[in-house]
Amino acid sequence: MTAVMGTPRIRKEDPKLLTGEGKYVDDIQVAGQLWMGMVRSPFAHAKVNGIETDEAKSMPGVHAVYTGGELMDMGLWVAPLPCAWPVTPDMVNPEHYPVGTGEVHHVGEIVAVVLADTRYQATDAVEKVEVDYEELPAVGSIQAAMADTATAHSDHDTNKAFTWALEPNPDALNDAFANAAHTVTGEFVQQRLIPSAMEPRGVLAVPSPAGGEVTLYSATQVPHILKVMMAATTGISEAKIRVIAPAVGGGFGAKLNINPDESLALTLANKLGRPVRWTETRTEAAFSTHQGRAQQQKIEVAADGDGKILGVRVHLDADMGAYMMLITPGVPLLGSFLYTGVYEVPAFGFTCDGWFTNLTPTDAYRGAGRPEASYAIERAMDMLAAKVGVTPEEIRRRNYLAGGEAFENLEVASTLVFDSGNYSPNLDMALDMAKLSDLRAEQQRRRDAGESKQLGIGMCTYVEICGLAPSRALAGLAYGAGGWEAGTVRMLPTGKVEVVTGSTPHGQGHETSWSMIVADKLGVDPDDVEVLHSDTAISPLGLDTYGSRSLAVGGVAISMACDKVIDKARLIAAHQLEANPDDLEFEFGRFGVKGSPDKGLLIQEVAYGAFTAHNLPDGMEPNINEQMVFDPPNFAFPFGTHIAVVEVDESTGETTLIDYIAVDDCGNQVNPLIVEGQVHGGIVQGVAQALYEGAVYDEDGQCKNPSFLDYLVPSPTEVPSIQTEFTYTPSTSNPLGVKGVGEAGTIGSAAAVINGICDALSHHGISDIEMPASPMRVWKAIQDAKAGN
Amino acid sequence: MIPSSFDYVAVDSADAAIGALTEHGDEAKLMAGGHSLIPLMKFRLANPTVVIDIGRVNDLSYIRDAGDHVAIGALTRHMAVETSDLLKADVPLLAHCASQVGDPSVRHRGTIGGSLAHADAASDLPAALLALGGSVMVKGPNGEREVKADDLFVGFLENSLADDEMITEVRVPKATGAGWSYQKFNRRAQDWAIVGVAAVLNGSAGVSLVNMASTPLRAAGVEEALASGASHADAAQRAADGGSPPEDLNGDAEYRTHLAKVLVQRALTEAESRKS
Ligand SMILES: Cc1cc2nc3c(=O)[nH]c(=O)nc-3n(C[C@H](O)[C@H](O)[C@H](O)COP(=O)(O)OP(=O)(O)OC[C@H]3O[C@@H](n4cnc5c(N)ncnc54)[C@H](O)[C@@H]3O)c2cc1C
């Protein structure tokens, strides 16, 4: 038996996915199903004066057409769609039912539903529903929201939803700024992003023929949460709702919500006794699936003459969109703790105002609050470096927590305790890999020669907070649930191992990683481990996958359940070997009696013995079937250094990434291959924000780029070969010493890229470029700088 | 993303296609590779009631040496144009432009006839045909006629064909040894050009622009300047003459005008360096 943990291993889920055998919601067809077609508001803000459905009802294949009002009258819901994170007691939370009645508040809000035999018939009938809208003034941007001249909800006096503050030491903060030798202020726009998972969202609700139970197939990251929330909002008991997330093709947060379509499918299927389904089109996805980022940031850093930070002050204005979805208002808070980055910050203050607009609601998107935070502090550090007159790496070194040396359980300015860190060696490795001095020489050469293609080197030394989460910490943030995760490990009679996880993989490879954890613990072959998940009937207990929590919470639960398996197996083995349990050593899957090398039992033999129950210690329950619910004592704080080497063509404004170096530290690793894949994907998503993506709305709240023709999701051809390396600083928050890595790449990359562009253009006096740094935007910035504007 | 309902007719010859067009009039649309038509139908921006599939008219898929020009069947896929040895030797600009269309799956489906008929100002092949001084053969119920590239593109997504006509062949004069360049400026490899420039230096200069007007456009100002002996740099300054650049999130008129100048200059420099 060779080591499993920490060795690269090809994913066991891939052959199926790569050969098209994965079964997604849309692949599941059931007899008697009805397709839902949604009649959606074309206006961002309007009054619905009437809906005419007669013609639609007479269309071929149409089973029913329901207006919002009719659906409400059917009594399908006992409560509106949930917001689980009321960040302040006085937060404004407009009532949000799956269908709009009276007034609609964003383009794409559902006002009526068609049920038809086929998707085509449903779509045709939707076109025949006549809705009499009276357009109302729309709040089409966060600036418009803050101006408060029109309100996104007619019955509100202001668009402000809440003010949240984290101000542990306001007086110290004021002193810091009063005494500063240098201050810098960065004002940044985190543009709205349209999460674009490869698989669109879809749902299929199947009532059981015997009546009463409903199975909801959904392209969701959160079947467990969805089940609870469906029960809470429909009045149907959890016990009668089964949620299955079949193969799910990426989520990035956009599939962690409780969506109108899911609730409509479930309640209508339950009511009509027929399966009801819906799959979003890409264009629908741009309106009906929540969006990410959408913040305006102001960060001020005060420093002494050497550039040592004295204080950091942050204010955010965050665009909630039209409604509070599951964790909409909490997203900026997730970032609040990270605005001090990896730095020693004596004084810190953070405030955030949430604002309603007539745009699609926002919510978690890969990184959720933390990419924004890391962007702001890392951009500000470069500004500070320029002001102090030192290099970006030097300003960072001067300010690293613990002087850049290894530390454990360190309390930082934002009141959290960082589990572990060791920043300088990580930075050094990245700088070496980048060959920094060669790059700087080449940069100088191009500058001196006045070449059209200028070189820029951008770095970001990020820290992130993941492993959501200690339940008590969540309580402190007014979050409506806990942060534990459940895992069950069952030894089967044949010697195979069945693992049930409450984590819900949708591309992360948990089947492989959990198999490796179990194999390593129990000394079995990873291929002998089956991992079951994503079906609430099979895995009733769980809190699903988001916030880079699966390994650091769910994977740890599996590992701890294995400990329980070993404990019980040890007692059985000792009994059968007639030895004292303490005299047994468990190694490579075998219990051996110390000093008697021949005497021993394989864990599979013990498992069989536990199944037959022929010879168990007195009073012991047959079978080995162990569950662990792990509630972590603390978050985990991965960190790393990302370096983007960019070439900016001044004659066109085009930015090309010519090299990218990522040195990440996510503690101990289970499967380095998966870690690398997560880093790659994360980086591309951050590069996407820096260079390509951004939903653009006009003042009427209409999205100008809702299709992939204009919403530029980068493809592999736009990304250079990424150089990855790792340092390994084990977490103290869990016995595996692991940290999450699903979002780290996104958290480290956008700032690195924009810092690179600003570095390339610094000779023009350019110190900021708004994201996405499109060629036109960069070119115009250069023209403005040349004109002295 | 769900098209309206339509009837589907598959034909196996140009004559059958023209017969079907004659029968159904302007309610009908030919479908070649479908890679421009189907997206329009899915957005319900095009709602033909009859789709005539010419994708299987195999005898219109060929690339032939025709003496002073190369003849390319209208149903020839971009991938065949891109990889043709004949074209690479005698009309390298066209082979190269075909290689710049979309991504491999698009190039395996899309056809040269469809691309030219679609008359999209943002497409690559119309610009190539203009710069090369090529033409298309157009067939209708009353026989065949030749339409020069300059007379083919008449409006936004509009060609000069009658409702009952189709393109059967594309003719490109050989430009062996000529200098050529295609400058395609886009954000992602699979995208249409924000601005593109095709140039052929073959005694006289043929220069054309992608996405600088509502139709594929000849860079008349540049050609004129070059003909009267202007330097490349000076000629490039006239890149946007006669254009009316579209405005979108990728570029406003000012930026597109600037890009056109930069790209014309680059195209002329590269074409000059390739002359033999
Ligand atoms: C993702 C994607 C990316 C793309 N990127 C690019 C790009 O970068 N550059 C580029 O130039 N193009 C691009 N295209 C368009 C592609 O080149 C199309 O294939 C081409 O424009 C149309 O060719 P088709 O054979 O698919 O035509 P179809 O879609 O079948 O037809 C297009 C139009 O032409 C008409 N038509 C077709 N054949 C004939 C004929 N023989 N005679 C008369 N009328 C005819 C049809 O009735 C229809 O109106 C892209 C397409 C996609 C889907």
XYZ file of C-alpha atoms in Angstrom, chain A residues 193-775:
583
model
C -20.738 39.571 -13.523
C -23.052 37.027 -15.088
C -22.059 33.634 -13.718
C -21.926 31.376 -16.732
C -21.772 27.775 -15.603
C -21.376 25.406 -18.511
C -24.661 23.738 -17.651
C -27.572 26.176 -17.450
C -29.942 25.846 -14.513
C -32.845 23.495 -14.831
C -35.439 21.798 -12.704
C -37.803 18.823 -12.868
C -40.385 18.110 -10.186
C -41.927 14.641 -10.135
C -44.840 13.916 -7.797
C -45.072 10.351 -6.594
C -48.003 8.457 -8.081
C -49.171 7.486 -4.618
C -49.457 11.154 -3.811
C -47.915 13.323 -1.233
C -44.227 13.122 -2.004
C -42.397 15.161 -4.604
C -38.945 14.572 -5.998
C -37.233 17.730 -7.173
C -34.341 17.295 -9.581
C -32.454 20.552 -9.744
C -29.168 21.775 -11.175
C -28.275 22.988 -7.722
C -25.243 23.147 -5.472
C -27.459 22.974 -2.401
C -29.998 20.116 -2.434
C -30.101 20.000 1.352
C -30.699 23.691 1.809
C -33.167 23.671 -1.057
C -35.155 20.933 0.643
C -35.419 22.817 3.903
C -36.304 26.060 2.161
C -38.900 24.442 -0.087
C -40.507 22.959 2.990
C -40.423 26.262 4.819
C -41.951 28.237 1.941
C -44.505 25.754 0.606
C -45.700 24.165 3.814
C -44.966 20.689 2.447
C -43.076 18.699 5.081
C -39.346 18.133 4.485
C -40.089 14.472 4.946
C -42.125 14.529 1.755
C -39.634 16.430 -0.350
C -36.678 14.660 -1.905
C -34.151 16.815 -3.722
C -31.700 15.287 -6.169
C -28.865 17.176 -7.791
C -27.832 14.843 -10.608
C -24.681 15.642 -12.584
C -24.308 19.389 -12.174
C -22.138 21.245 -14.634
C -20.566 23.945 -12.517
C -22.200 26.410 -10.186
C -19.729 29.033 -8.960
C -22.340 30.181 -6.461
C -25.012 30.804 -9.077
C -26.590 27.462 -8.221
C -26.768 27.968 -4.480
C -29.980 29.927 -4.522
C -33.609 29.176 -3.876
C -35.099 30.188 -7.169
C -38.603 31.072 -8.347
C -38.500 28.363 -11.004
C -37.664 25.646 -8.495
C -40.541 26.641 -6.287
C -42.941 26.910 -9.224
C -42.039 23.474 -10.539
C -42.362 21.867 -7.116
C -45.658 23.439 -6.161
C -47.297 23.050 -9.554
C -46.235 19.412 -9.833
C -47.599 18.813 -6.372
C -50.847 20.596 -7.175
C -51.442 19.059 -10.605
C -50.049 15.614 -9.908
C -47.932 15.801 -13.045
C -44.186 16.229 -13.527
C -43.237 19.811 -14.320
C -39.947 20.872 -15.844
C -37.998 23.875 -17.043
C -34.499 24.533 -18.315
C -33.268 28.062 -18.713
C -32.047 29.351 -22.036
C -28.808 31.297 -21.984
C -30.680 34.515 -22.484
C -33.000 33.682 -19.603
C -29.959 32.869 -17.498
C -28.791 36.448 -17.897
C -31.978 37.647 -16.167
C -33.202 34.819 -13.991
C -30.051 33.531 -12.334
C -28.412 35.758 -9.768
C -25.348 37.780 -10.650
C -22.107 38.521 -8.887
C -19.930 41.387 -7.561
C -21.660 44.746 -8.307
C -19.958 46.888 -5.701
C -18.343 50.282 -5.517
C -15.387 50.372 -3.203
C -13.495 53.112 -1.479
C -10.380 52.057 0.387
C -8.037 54.393 2.227
C -4.701 53.298 3.596
C -2.660 55.327 6.064
C 1.042 54.562 6.446
C 4.116 55.926 8.128
C 7.139 57.301 6.285
C 8.497 53.815 5.601
C 5.234 52.608 4.206
C 4.249 50.660 7.294
C 0.495 50.574 7.451
C -1.153 52.480 10.289
C -4.765 52.025 9.325
C -7.197 50.853 6.640
C -10.634 52.357 6.158
C -13.149 50.896 3.725
C -16.568 51.862 2.531
C -18.628 49.739 0.170
C -21.778 50.471 -1.716
C -23.196 47.136 -2.706
C -25.877 46.588 -5.333
C -28.381 44.043 -4.053
C -30.387 44.076 -7.248
C -34.161 44.008 -6.954
C -34.538 41.493 -4.119
C -32.693 39.813 -1.302
C -31.986 36.286 -2.429
C -30.643 33.579 -0.109
C -27.459 35.333 1.014
C -27.484 38.530 -1.085
C -26.809 40.986 1.738
C -24.175 38.757 3.361
C -21.847 38.639 0.363
C -20.119 41.974 1.022
C -19.727 40.955 4.671
C -17.855 37.827 3.707
C -15.271 40.164 2.255
C -15.260 42.648 5.098
C -12.723 40.696 7.134
C -10.220 40.560 4.326
C -9.696 44.199 3.534
C -6.598 44.116 5.712
C -5.164 41.344 3.550
C -2.017 39.611 4.712
C -0.857 42.726 6.511
C -0.288 43.938 10.015
C -2.931 46.646 10.315
C -3.120 48.371 13.673
C -6.468 50.054 13.011
C -9.308 49.039 10.743
C -12.827 50.159 9.913
C -15.350 48.897 7.401
C -18.815 50.111 6.493
C -21.150 48.854 3.840
C -24.390 50.253 2.504
C -26.632 47.866 0.597
C -28.784 49.366 -2.170
C -31.720 48.154 -4.199
C -31.737 48.588 -7.955
C -34.115 47.341 -10.634
C -31.568 44.821 -11.792
C -31.292 41.061 -11.423
C -30.531 40.229 -7.778
C -26.920 39.672 -6.846
C -25.600 36.909 -4.635
C -22.574 34.672 -4.192
C -20.277 34.256 -7.170
C -16.947 32.413 -6.908
C -15.195 34.110 -4.023
C -18.292 36.029 -2.879
C -17.010 39.228 -1.338
C -13.418 38.060 -1.004
C -12.200 38.705 -4.578
C -13.543 42.220 -4.151
C -11.706 42.648 -0.847
C -8.446 41.267 -2.071
C -8.706 43.427 -5.184
C -9.120 46.612 -3.158
C -6.303 46.047 -0.682
C -3.912 44.680 -3.292
C -4.534 47.571 -5.672
C -4.111 49.975 -2.769
C -0.806 48.341 -1.784
C 0.564 49.067 -5.239
C -0.588 52.660 -4.943
C 1.117 52.896 -1.579
C 4.317 51.399 -2.999
C 4.347 54.073 -5.697
C 3.760 56.792 -3.144
C 6.495 55.585 -0.801
C 8.825 54.933 -3.712
C 9.473 51.251 -3.151
C 8.701 48.176 -5.248
C 5.394 46.350 -4.877
C 7.164 43.359 -3.329
C 8.972 45.557 -0.839
C 5.843 47.318 0.387
C 4.286 43.921 0.974
C 7.265 42.545 2.852
C 7.325 45.574 5.117
C 3.754 44.923 6.136
C 3.349 41.152 6.243
C 1.735 39.691 9.341
C 4.312 38.202 11.683
C 7.001 39.870 9.636
C 6.401 37.338 6.882
C 7.408 34.441 9.103
C 5.448 31.346 10.014
C 2.643 31.846 12.512
C -0.301 29.993 13.961
C -3.608 31.254 15.370
C -2.942 34.946 15.023
C -5.626 37.524 15.714
C -5.777 40.203 13.020
C -7.228 43.707 12.877
C -10.559 42.590 11.480
C -11.033 40.549 14.705
C -10.575 37.128 13.132
C -7.948 34.605 14.114
C -5.949 33.435 11.102
C -5.252 29.718 11.459
C -1.771 29.737 9.970
C 0.416 31.594 7.530
C 3.947 31.926 6.233
C 3.997 34.632 3.646
C 7.591 35.524 2.775
C 8.690 32.130 1.456
C 5.577 32.028 -0.683
C 6.351 35.426 -2.200
C 9.999 34.505 -2.731
C 9.063 31.398 -4.648
C 6.753 33.333 -6.944
C 9.316 36.058 -7.606
C 11.913 33.425 -8.465
C 9.593 31.652 -10.838
C 8.719 34.915 -12.543
C 12.426 35.835 -12.914
C 11.508 39.255 -11.691
C 14.777 41.064 -12.372
C 14.848 39.874 -15.985
C 11.297 41.078 -16.417
C 12.062 44.471 -14.950
C 15.087 44.834 -17.238
C 13.003 43.962 -20.274
C 10.332 46.375 -19.136
C 12.915 49.146 -18.935
C 14.319 48.279 -22.340
C 10.911 48.519 -23.983
C 10.197 51.751 -22.244
C 13.489 53.291 -23.283
C 12.972 52.128 -26.848
C 9.465 53.585 -26.847
C 8.047 50.319 -28.142
C 4.371 49.988 -28.801
C 4.091 46.876 -26.644
C 4.865 47.740 -23.049
C 5.451 45.180 -20.340
C 3.817 45.145 -16.936
C 4.328 42.949 -13.899
C 1.440 42.763 -11.485
C 1.381 40.947 -8.202
C -1.179 40.079 -5.613
C -0.472 38.449 -2.275
C -3.907 37.378 -1.185
C -5.426 35.694 1.821
C -8.887 34.260 1.819
C -11.356 33.031 4.343
C -13.004 29.722 3.638
C -14.175 26.491 5.127
C -17.572 27.987 5.891
C -17.960 27.789 8.750
C -17.939 27.588 12.521
C -21.648 27.680 13.346
C -21.083 30.059 16.251
C -19.216 32.493 14.014
C -22.139 32.393 11.611
C -24.499 33.142 14.461
C -22.429 36.243 15.215
C -23.007 37.365 11.623
C -26.782 36.758 11.870
C -26.625 33.956 9.294
C -29.704 31.739 9.414
C -28.007 28.325 9.520
C -24.973 26.500 10.819
C -21.766 25.599 9.081
C -21.247 21.949 9.983
C -21.023 19.085 7.547
C -21.957 15.448 7.809
C -20.149 12.361 6.619
C -20.921 8.670 6.971
C -18.548 5.778 6.355
C -19.971 2.269 6.100
C -17.920 -0.892 5.847
C -19.806 -3.227 3.522
C -19.828 -7.019 3.852
C -17.745 -7.497 0.704
C -15.000 -5.257 2.001
C -15.980 -2.250 -0.072
C -16.609 1.062 1.608
C -19.678 3.213 1.170
C -19.276 6.872 1.915
C -22.165 9.278 2.189
C -21.331 12.952 2.152
C -23.384 16.046 2.807
C -21.145 17.950 0.424
C -22.585 18.367 -3.051
C -19.962 18.169 -5.780
C -20.709 19.902 -9.071
C -17.368 19.603 -10.771
C -14.908 19.538 -7.874
C -14.132 15.829 -7.901
C -15.267 14.951 -4.392
C -15.802 11.312 -5.296
C -12.113 11.045 -6.007
C -10.888 13.126 -3.082
C -13.152 11.518 -0.502
C -12.091 8.082 -1.789
C -8.509 9.081 -1.284
C -9.119 10.278 2.264
C -10.851 6.998 3.099
C -8.246 4.899 1.331
C -5.518 6.644 3.211
C -7.250 6.254 6.544
C -8.520 2.710 6.206
C -5.799 1.272 4.018
C -8.203 0.227 1.277
C -7.980 0.766 -2.456
C -9.491 4.115 -3.513
C -11.398 2.234 -6.197
C -13.099 0.189 -3.481
C -14.667 3.346 -2.073
C -18.012 4.526 -3.411
C -19.028 8.080 -2.563
C -22.760 8.797 -2.514
C -24.035 12.338 -2.499
C -26.453 14.949 -3.789
C -29.663 13.071 -3.028
C -31.440 13.984 0.175
C -32.946 10.503 0.439
C -29.486 8.941 0.441
C -27.684 11.726 2.213
C -30.294 13.275 4.471
C -27.871 15.381 6.446
C -25.750 18.018 4.814
C -25.084 21.670 4.131
C -23.664 21.344 0.624
C -20.882 22.945 -1.327
C -19.918 26.639 -1.526
C -17.432 28.943 0.137
C -14.543 26.507 -0.447
C -15.914 24.466 2.438
C -16.166 20.933 1.148
C -12.753 19.557 1.991
C -12.115 21.671 5.067
C -15.466 20.710 6.597
C -17.064 17.813 4.661
C -13.826 16.030 3.824
C -12.718 16.358 7.419
C -16.035 14.855 8.561
C -15.298 11.836 6.371
C -11.831 11.521 7.812
C -13.210 11.719 11.362
C -15.884 9.145 10.543
C -13.041 6.888 9.419
C -11.486 7.342 12.855
C -14.717 6.079 14.374
C -14.695 3.126 11.968
C -11.171 2.273 13.054
C -12.110 2.602 16.713
C -14.981 0.184 16.391
C -13.081 -2.192 14.129
C -10.251 -2.229 16.657
C -12.577 -3.466 19.384
C -13.932 -6.213 17.134
C -10.466 -7.205 15.965
C -9.145 -7.282 19.515
C -12.066 -9.466 20.550
C -11.551 -11.889 17.708
C -7.754 -11.954 18.059
C -8.088 -12.310 21.800
C -5.808 -9.336 22.312
C -6.000 -6.128 24.233
C -7.232 -3.305 21.912
C -4.256 -1.225 22.985
C -1.924 -3.942 21.774
C -3.195 -3.640 18.220
C -1.544 -1.432 15.661
C -3.514 -0.426 12.607
C -1.370 -0.014 9.548
C -2.036 -0.444 5.831
C -5.540 -1.678 6.500
C -4.558 -4.395 8.971
C -4.872 -4.736 12.711
C -1.742 -6.523 13.900
C -0.889 -7.645 17.360
C 2.244 -5.886 18.578
C 5.072 -8.372 18.897
C 3.231 -11.158 17.013
C 3.601 -10.259 13.364
C 1.550 -13.254 12.136
C -1.489 -12.444 14.205
C -3.755 -9.910 12.578
C -6.980 -9.133 10.719
C -7.597 -7.024 7.640
C -10.192 -4.308 8.029
C -12.269 -6.059 5.365
C -12.250 -9.226 7.495
C -13.335 -7.231 10.501
C -16.089 -5.669 8.389
C -17.365 -9.073 7.367
C -17.280 -10.171 10.978
C -19.234 -7.093 11.989
C -21.824 -7.980 9.349
C -22.255 -11.637 10.328
C -22.200 -10.614 13.977
C -21.215 -14.183 14.839
C -18.498 -13.173 17.196
C -18.737 -9.622 18.499
C -17.877 -8.243 21.919
C -20.814 -8.376 24.297
C -23.334 -5.623 23.729
C -21.801 -4.354 20.512
C -24.127 -3.390 17.650
C -23.540 -5.359 14.458
C -22.112 -3.602 11.368
C -19.689 -0.732 11.083
C -21.623 2.320 10.106
C -20.198 5.541 11.465
C -21.367 9.092 11.077
C -19.582 12.281 11.938
C -20.958 15.798 11.906
C -18.054 18.194 11.979
C -18.459 21.796 13.041
C -15.071 23.454 12.570
C -13.675 25.541 15.419
C -12.430 28.197 12.998
C -12.333 29.153 9.332
C -9.346 28.305 7.183
C -7.213 31.007 5.600
C -5.432 29.970 2.405
C -3.027 32.451 0.877
C -0.706 32.856 -2.022
C 1.141 35.035 -4.473
C -0.043 35.544 -8.021
C 2.036 37.327 -10.621
C 0.591 38.403 -13.946
C 2.959 39.401 -16.700
C 1.083 41.469 -19.240
C 1.882 43.095 -22.505
C -0.126 46.204 -23.308
C -0.143 47.321 -26.921
C -0.368 51.059 -26.642
C -1.451 51.510 -30.228
C -4.614 49.429 -29.746
C -5.002 49.215 -25.976
C -4.962 45.435 -26.158
C -3.701 43.561 -23.107
C -2.156 40.145 -23.568
C -1.316 37.931 -20.634
C 2.052 36.538 -21.533
C 2.837 34.688 -18.335
C 1.059 33.865 -15.121
C 2.647 32.518 -11.970
C 0.576 31.250 -9.067
C 2.076 30.035 -5.817
C -0.811 29.005 -3.617
C -0.898 27.598 -0.118
C -3.955 25.612 0.795
C -2.308 23.680 3.589
C -2.042 19.936 3.181
C -3.319 18.618 -0.130
C -5.347 15.513 -0.819
C -5.071 15.409 -4.609
C -2.601 17.886 -6.135
C -4.088 17.338 -9.569
C -7.472 18.557 -8.417
C -5.879 21.431 -6.539
C -4.114 22.529 -9.697
C -7.309 22.292 -11.694
C -9.137 24.444 -9.178
C -6.341 27.005 -9.245
C -6.386 27.136 -13.046
C -10.140 27.549 -13.269
C -10.184 30.118 -10.511
C -7.490 32.190 -12.154
C -9.306 32.217 -15.470
C -12.445 33.423 -13.720
C -10.515 36.280 -12.131
C -8.801 37.111 -15.406
C -12.275 37.141 -16.908
C -13.333 39.862 -14.526
C -10.138 41.824 -15.050
C -10.154 41.738 -18.836
C -13.361 40.428 -20.368
C -16.600 40.153 -18.471
C -19.102 42.685 -17.218
C -22.845 42.975 -17.578
C -23.655 46.402 -18.941
C -27.031 47.960 -18.222
C -28.570 51.100 -19.592
C -30.346 53.581 -17.341
C -33.639 51.787 -17.907
C -32.194 48.638 -16.390
C -31.896 46.783 -19.693
C -28.884 44.509 -20.046
C -26.994 45.317 -23.223
C -24.992 42.113 -23.386
C -27.096 39.181 -22.213
C -25.729 36.695 -24.764
C -22.352 35.068 -25.232
C -21.942 37.129 -28.387
C -21.304 40.229 -26.282
C -20.737 38.886 -22.780
C -17.166 37.765 -23.171
C -16.405 34.590 -21.271
C -12.775 33.837 -22.075
C -11.807 30.526 -23.618
C -8.562 28.569 -23.284
C -7.058 30.471 -26.208
C -7.116 33.691 -24.183
C -5.144 32.311 -21.267
C -1.447 31.519 -21.194
C -0.089 28.337 -19.781
C -0.263 28.972 -16.055
C 2.751 28.141 -13.900
C 1.591 26.756 -10.582
C 3.572 25.937 -7.462
C 2.630 25.472 -3.858
C 3.813 26.012 -0.349
C 2.308 23.902 2.433
C 1.276 25.522 5.690
C -1.139 23.199 7.478
C -4.343 24.651 8.863
C -4.919 24.487 12.584
C -8.677 24.501 12.049
C -9.037 20.809 11.294
C -7.194 17.557 11.886
C -6.290 17.134 8.211
C -4.549 20.510 8.146
C -6.363 21.365 4.922
C -7.683 24.652 3.594
C -10.055 25.261 0.706
C -8.848 26.029 -2.784
C -11.975 26.383 -4.903
C -12.060 30.159 -4.886
C -8.431 31.069 -4.225
C -7.526 31.494 -7.895
C -10.330 33.977 -8.436
C -9.398 35.859 -5.303
C -5.777 36.274 -6.343
C -6.002 36.987 -10.031
C -7.996 40.092 -10.886
C -5.779 42.376 -8.798
C -2.630 40.802 -10.240
C -3.785 41.483 -13.798
C -4.876 45.071 -13.204
C -1.748 45.799 -11.166
C 0.168 44.514 -14.191
C -1.632 46.821 -16.596
C -1.106 49.803 -14.320
C 2.565 48.868 -14.038
C 2.865 48.717 -17.829
C 1.303 52.158 -18.173
C 2.805 53.856 -15.136
C 5.094 55.973 -17.321
C 1.956 57.742 -18.558
C 0.972 58.502 -14.994
C -1.836 55.973 -15.191
C -2.545 54.422 -11.802
C -5.942 52.844 -12.339
C -7.974 51.153 -15.048
C -11.535 50.101 -14.453
C -12.435 46.476 -15.025
C -12.865 44.936 -17.491
C -9.764 46.491 -18.991
C -11.023 46.270 -22.552
C -8.746 47.446 -25.347
